[in-house]
Coordinates of C-alpha atoms in Angstrom, one line a residue:
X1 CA 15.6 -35.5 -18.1
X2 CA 13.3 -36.4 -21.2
X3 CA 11.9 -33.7 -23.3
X4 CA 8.6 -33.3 -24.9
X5 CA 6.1 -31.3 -27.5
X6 CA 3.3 -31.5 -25.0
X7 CA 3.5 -29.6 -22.0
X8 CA 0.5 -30.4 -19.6
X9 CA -0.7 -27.4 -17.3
X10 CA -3.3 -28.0 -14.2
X11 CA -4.9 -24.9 -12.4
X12 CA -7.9 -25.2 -9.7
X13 CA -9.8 -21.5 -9.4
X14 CA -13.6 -20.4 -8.5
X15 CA -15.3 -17.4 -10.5
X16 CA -13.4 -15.1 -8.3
X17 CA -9.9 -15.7 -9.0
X18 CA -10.6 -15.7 -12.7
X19 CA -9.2 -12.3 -14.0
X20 CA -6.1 -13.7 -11.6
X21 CA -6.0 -17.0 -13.5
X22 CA -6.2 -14.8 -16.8
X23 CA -3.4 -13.2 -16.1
X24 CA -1.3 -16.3 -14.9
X25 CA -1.9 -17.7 -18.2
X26 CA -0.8 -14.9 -20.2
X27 CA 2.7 -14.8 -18.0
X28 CA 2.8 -18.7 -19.4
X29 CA 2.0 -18.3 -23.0
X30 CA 4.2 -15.3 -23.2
X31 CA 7.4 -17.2 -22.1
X32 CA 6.8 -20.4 -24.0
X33 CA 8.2 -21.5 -27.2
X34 CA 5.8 -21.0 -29.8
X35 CA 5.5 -24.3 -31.8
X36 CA 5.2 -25.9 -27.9
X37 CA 1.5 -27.7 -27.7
X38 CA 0.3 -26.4 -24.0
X39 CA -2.5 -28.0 -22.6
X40 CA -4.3 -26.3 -19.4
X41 CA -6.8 -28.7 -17.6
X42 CA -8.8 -26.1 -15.9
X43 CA -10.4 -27.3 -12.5
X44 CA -13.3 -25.4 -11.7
X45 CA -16.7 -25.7 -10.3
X46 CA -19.0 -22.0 -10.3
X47 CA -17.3 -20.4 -13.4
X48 CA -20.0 -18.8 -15.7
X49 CA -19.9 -19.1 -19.2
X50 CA -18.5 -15.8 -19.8
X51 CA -15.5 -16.7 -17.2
X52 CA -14.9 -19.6 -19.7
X53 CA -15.5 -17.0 -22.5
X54 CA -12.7 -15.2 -21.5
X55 CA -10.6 -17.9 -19.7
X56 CA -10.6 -19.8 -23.8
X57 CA -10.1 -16.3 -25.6
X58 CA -6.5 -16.0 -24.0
X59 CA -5.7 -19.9 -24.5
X60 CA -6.6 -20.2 -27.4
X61 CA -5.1 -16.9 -28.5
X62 CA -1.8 -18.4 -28.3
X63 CA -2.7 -21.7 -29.9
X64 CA -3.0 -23.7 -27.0
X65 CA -5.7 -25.9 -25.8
X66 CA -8.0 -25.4 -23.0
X67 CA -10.1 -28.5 -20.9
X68 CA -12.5 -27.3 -18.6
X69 CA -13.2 -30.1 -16.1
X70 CA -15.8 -29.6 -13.8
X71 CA -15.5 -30.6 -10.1
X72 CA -18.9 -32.1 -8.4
X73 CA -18.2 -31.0 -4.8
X74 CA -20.1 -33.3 -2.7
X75 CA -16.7 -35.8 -3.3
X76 CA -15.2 -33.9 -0.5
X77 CA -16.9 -33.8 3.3
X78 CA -18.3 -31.2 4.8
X79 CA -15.2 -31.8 7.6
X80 CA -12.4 -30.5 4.8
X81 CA -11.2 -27.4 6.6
X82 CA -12.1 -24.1 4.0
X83 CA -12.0 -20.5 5.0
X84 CA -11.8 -17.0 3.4
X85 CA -8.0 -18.0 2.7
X86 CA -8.8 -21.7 1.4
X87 CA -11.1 -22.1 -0.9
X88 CA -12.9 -25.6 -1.8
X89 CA -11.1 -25.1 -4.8
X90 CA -8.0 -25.8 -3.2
X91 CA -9.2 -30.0 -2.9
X92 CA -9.8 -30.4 -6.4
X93 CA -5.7 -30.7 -7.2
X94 CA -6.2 -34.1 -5.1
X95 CA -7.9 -35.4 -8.0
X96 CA -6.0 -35.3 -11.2
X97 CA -4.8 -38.6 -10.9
X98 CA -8.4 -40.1 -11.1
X99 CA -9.8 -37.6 -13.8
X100 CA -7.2 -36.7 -16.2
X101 CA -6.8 -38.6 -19.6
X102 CA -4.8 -41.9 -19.9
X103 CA -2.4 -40.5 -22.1
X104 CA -1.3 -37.5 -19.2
X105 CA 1.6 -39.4 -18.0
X106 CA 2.7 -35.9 -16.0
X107 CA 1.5 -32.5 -15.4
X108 CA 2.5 -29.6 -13.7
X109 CA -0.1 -27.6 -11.4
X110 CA 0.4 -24.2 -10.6
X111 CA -1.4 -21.9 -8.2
X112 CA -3.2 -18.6 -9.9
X113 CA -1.4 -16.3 -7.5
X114 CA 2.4 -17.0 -9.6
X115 CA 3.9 -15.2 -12.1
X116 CA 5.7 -17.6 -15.0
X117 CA 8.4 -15.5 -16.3
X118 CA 10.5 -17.4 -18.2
X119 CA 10.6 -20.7 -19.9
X120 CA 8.8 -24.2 -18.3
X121 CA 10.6 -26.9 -20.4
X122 CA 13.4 -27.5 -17.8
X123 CA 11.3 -27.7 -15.0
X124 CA 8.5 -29.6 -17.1
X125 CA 11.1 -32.0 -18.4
X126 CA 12.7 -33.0 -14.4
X127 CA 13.6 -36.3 -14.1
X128 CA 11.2 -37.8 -11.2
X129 CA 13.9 -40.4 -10.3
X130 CA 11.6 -43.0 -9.6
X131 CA 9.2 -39.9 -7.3
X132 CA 5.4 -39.4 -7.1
X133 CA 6.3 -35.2 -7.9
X134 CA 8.9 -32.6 -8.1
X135 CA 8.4 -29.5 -5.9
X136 CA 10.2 -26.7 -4.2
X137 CA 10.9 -26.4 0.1
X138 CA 8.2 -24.0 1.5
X139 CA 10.0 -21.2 2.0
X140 CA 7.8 -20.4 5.3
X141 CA 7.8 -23.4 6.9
X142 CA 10.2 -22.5 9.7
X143 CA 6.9 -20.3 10.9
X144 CA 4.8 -24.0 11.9
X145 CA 2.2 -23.7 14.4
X146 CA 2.8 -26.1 17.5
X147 CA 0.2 -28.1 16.5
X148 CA 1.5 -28.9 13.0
X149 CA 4.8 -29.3 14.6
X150 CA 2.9 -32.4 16.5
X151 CA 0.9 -33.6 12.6
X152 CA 4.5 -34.0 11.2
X153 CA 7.1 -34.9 14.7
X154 CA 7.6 -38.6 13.3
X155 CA 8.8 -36.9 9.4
X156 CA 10.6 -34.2 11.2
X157 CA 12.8 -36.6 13.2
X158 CA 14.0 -38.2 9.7
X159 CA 15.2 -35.3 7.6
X160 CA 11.9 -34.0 6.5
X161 CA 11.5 -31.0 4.2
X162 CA 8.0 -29.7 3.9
X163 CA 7.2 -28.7 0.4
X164 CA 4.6 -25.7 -0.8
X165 CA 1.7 -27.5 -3.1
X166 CA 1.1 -24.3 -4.9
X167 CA 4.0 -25.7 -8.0
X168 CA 4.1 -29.2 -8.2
X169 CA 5.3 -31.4 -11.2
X170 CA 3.3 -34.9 -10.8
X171 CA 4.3 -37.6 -12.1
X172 CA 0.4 -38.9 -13.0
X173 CA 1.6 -42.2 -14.9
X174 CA 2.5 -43.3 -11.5
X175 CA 0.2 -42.0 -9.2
X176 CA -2.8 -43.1 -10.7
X177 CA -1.8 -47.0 -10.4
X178 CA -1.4 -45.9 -6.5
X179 CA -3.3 -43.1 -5.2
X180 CA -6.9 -42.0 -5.3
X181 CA -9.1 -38.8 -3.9
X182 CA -10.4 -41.5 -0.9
X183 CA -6.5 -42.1 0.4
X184 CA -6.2 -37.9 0.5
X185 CA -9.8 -38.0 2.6
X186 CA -8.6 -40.6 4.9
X187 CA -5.3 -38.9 5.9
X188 CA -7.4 -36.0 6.5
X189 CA -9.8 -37.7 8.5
X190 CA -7.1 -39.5 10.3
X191 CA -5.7 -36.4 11.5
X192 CA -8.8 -35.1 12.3
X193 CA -9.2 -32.3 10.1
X194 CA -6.6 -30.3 11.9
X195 CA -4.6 -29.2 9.3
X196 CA -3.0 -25.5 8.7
X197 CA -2.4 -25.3 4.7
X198 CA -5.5 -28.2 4.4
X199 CA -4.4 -29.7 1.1
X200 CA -0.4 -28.8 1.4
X201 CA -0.6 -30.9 4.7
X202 CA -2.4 -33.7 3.2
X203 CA 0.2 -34.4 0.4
X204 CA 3.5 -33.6 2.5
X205 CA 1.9 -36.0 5.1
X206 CA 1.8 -38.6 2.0
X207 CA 4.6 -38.0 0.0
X208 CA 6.8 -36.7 1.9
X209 CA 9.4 -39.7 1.3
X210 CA 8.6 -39.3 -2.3
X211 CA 9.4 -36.0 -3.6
X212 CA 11.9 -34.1 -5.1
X213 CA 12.8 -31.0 -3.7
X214 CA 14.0 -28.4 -6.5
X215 CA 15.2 -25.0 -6.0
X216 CA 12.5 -22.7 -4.8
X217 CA 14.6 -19.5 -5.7
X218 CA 14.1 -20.3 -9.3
X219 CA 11.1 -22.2 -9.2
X220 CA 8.6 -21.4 -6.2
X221 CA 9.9 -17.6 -4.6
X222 CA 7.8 -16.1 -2.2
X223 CA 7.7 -12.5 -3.2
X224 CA 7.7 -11.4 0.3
X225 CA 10.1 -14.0 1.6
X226 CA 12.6 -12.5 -1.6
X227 CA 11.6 -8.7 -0.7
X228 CA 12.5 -9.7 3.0
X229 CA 16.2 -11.0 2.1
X230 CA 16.8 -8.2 0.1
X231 CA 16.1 -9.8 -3.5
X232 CA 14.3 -6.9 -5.7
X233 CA 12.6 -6.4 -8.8
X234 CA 15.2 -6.8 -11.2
X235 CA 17.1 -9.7 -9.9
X236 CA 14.3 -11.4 -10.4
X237 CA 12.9 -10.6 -13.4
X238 CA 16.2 -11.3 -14.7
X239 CA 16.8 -14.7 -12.5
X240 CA 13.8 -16.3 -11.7
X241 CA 10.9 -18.8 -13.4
X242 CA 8.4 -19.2 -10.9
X243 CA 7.4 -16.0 -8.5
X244 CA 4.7 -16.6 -5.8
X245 CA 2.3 -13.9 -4.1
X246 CA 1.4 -16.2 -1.7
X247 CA -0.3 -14.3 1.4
X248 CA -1.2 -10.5 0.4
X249 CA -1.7 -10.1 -3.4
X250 CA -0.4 -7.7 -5.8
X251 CA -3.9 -6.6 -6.8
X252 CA -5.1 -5.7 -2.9
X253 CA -4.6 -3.0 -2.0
X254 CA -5.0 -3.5 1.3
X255 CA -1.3 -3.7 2.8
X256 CA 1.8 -2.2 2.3
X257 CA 3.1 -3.3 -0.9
X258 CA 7.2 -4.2 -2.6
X259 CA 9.0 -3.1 -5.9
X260 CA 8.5 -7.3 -6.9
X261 CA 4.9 -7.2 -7.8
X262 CA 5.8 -4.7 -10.6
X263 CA 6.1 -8.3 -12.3
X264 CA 2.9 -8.9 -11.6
X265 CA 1.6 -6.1 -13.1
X266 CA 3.8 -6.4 -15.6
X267 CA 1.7 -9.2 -17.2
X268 CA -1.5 -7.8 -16.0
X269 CA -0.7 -5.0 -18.3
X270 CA -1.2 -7.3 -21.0
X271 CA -4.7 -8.4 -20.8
X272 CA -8.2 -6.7 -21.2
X273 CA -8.7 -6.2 -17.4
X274 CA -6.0 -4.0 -16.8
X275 CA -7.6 -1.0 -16.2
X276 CA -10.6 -2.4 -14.0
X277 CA -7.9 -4.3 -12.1
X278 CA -5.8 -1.0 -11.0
X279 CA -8.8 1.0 -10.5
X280 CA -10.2 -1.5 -8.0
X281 CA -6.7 -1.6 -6.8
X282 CA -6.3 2.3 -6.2
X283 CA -9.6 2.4 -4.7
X284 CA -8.7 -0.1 -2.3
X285 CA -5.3 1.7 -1.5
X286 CA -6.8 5.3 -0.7
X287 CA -9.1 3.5 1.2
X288 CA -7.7 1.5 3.3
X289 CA -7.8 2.9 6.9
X290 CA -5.3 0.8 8.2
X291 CA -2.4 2.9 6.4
X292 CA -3.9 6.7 7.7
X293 CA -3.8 4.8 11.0
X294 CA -0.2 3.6 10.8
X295 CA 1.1 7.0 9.4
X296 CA -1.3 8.8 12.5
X297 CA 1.3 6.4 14.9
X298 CA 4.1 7.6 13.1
X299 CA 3.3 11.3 13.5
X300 CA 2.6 10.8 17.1
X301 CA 6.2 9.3 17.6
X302 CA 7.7 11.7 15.7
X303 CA 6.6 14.5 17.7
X304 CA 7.0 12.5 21.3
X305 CA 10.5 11.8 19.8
X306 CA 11.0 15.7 19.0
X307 CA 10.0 16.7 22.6
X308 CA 12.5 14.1 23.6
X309 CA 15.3 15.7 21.5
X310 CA 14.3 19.1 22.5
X311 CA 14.8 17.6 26.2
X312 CA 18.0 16.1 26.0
X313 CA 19.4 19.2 23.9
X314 CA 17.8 21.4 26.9
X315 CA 19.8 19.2 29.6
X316 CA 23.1 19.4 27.2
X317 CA 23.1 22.8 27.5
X318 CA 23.0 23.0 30.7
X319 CA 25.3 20.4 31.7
X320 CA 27.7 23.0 29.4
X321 CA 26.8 25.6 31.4
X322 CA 27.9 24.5 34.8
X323 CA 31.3 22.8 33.0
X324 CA 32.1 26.7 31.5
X325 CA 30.7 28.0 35.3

């Protein structure tokens, strides 16, 4: 393990996710040493000038430093698989090692959708062992579609463990004498743009015999994955560094939500947009008509299960009657 006054921070976000990101940032800062120099290389490529307003206000409100690198987006095809779930944005990670400055020998990039809630030296300082990065087993990847199955049959037949992208600690001294954005692009074109997490698949397809797998219940948790398992709020507030909302976010409200995005909020609590955020978030709740609809099934089985009861206790009865008769 070495250990260091730097610590190096990547994050790739569009104008949407930027009260998200400002809130993620604020969970870091707050569970930092103080006299630690945090640098955040912010990849980006529609924020406005008041996003980067308010995006340097809370970095530099701790005393750390903020780069703002702007990402021309014609460096990826028009073939790179994107959706309302993946974002461009999620490409631009593939760059670091050919953009950031000589003297970034490692960095550690974390989705916007985490909550940092404890200290990042230990996991910061990880010895790479002679690895391109350090990241954490997906904790989901048991759920792979068929067709992913078929992307990654030769790894799976040799031990493979498929790693979520959304923490990674990159060891950039190294990759940047040996990787590039076009090798990326021509695994993806090789598998044909067929990919299910686009950029995840990419970089377990070409590192997958050179990472490190650290403990995702400390460092990458899945909220929901920890909520289903029976691993609640406390626990790991208490217990854990790294907590991911990957799928359904604390701030929709648009599902049924669990006690552990408390933590979220938690830390949302703490910056300007608190109020706007749970107001758009109650809004969304009473509104959403997929809840009325589910407790409308639940009514309905209630009473067919009543008239059921009321059945069977009718039939008891009478099979006590002609016993006693």
């Amino acid at each position: 393990m070495t250990s260091t006054d730097k610590m190096y921070i990547a994050i790739s976000l569009n104008s949407k996710y930027m009260r998200y990101t400002y809130v993620m940032l604020t969970s870091i800062f707050e569970n930092q040493p103080k006299d630690l120099d945090i640098h955040i290389y912010l990849l980006h490529n529609d924020l406005t000038d008041q996003d980067k307003e308010h995006l340097q206000n809370v970095v530099g409100s701790y005393n750390g430093t903020l780069h703002l690198l702007q990402i021309d987006t014609s460096l990826f095809p028009e073939s790179c698989p994107i959706s309302n779930e993946w974002s461009l944005e999620i490409y631009f990670r593939l760059l670091l090692q050919d953009i950031l400055p000589e003297d970034v020998d490692r960095i550690l990039y974390l989705d916007v959708d985490i909550i940092v809630n404890h200290s990042l030296e230990e996991l910061y300082n990880t010895d790479f062992e002679g690895n391109m990065l350090c990241a954490c087993a997906d904790a989901f990847c048991g759920t792979f579609p068929d067709f992913r199955n078929k992307i990654f049959k030769e790894h799976l037949e040799h031990g493979f463990i498929y790693f979520n992208s959304g923490v990674m600690l990159l060891n950039i001294a190294c990759m940047r004498e040996k990787y590039h954005l076009e090798d990326y692009l021509i695994i993806a074109e090789s598998l044909d743009y067929k990919l299910v997490a686009p950029d995840q698949d990419i970089l377990n397809y070409m590192f997958w015999q050179k990472v490190k797998i650290l403990d995702e219940t400390k460092y990458n948790l899945f909220a929901k994955w920890a909520y289903q398992h029976d691993i609640h709020y406390k626990e790991v507030k208490e217990q854990v560094t790294i907590v991911h909302y990957i799928g359904y976010k604390p701030w929709s409200g648009e599902f049924v939500h669990y006690d552990i995005e408390q933590l979220w909020w938690d830390y949302a609590k703490k910056t300007p947009f608190y109020i706007e955020l749970m107001e758009e978030f109650v809004y969304e709740t009473i509104n959403f008509s997929e809840v009325y609809s589910a407790m409308e099934t639940i009514k309905n089985e209630k009473r067919m299960l009543k008239e059921e009861l009321a059945k069977s206790a009718d039939l008891c009865q009478r099979l006590l009657q002609l016993v006693q008769g």
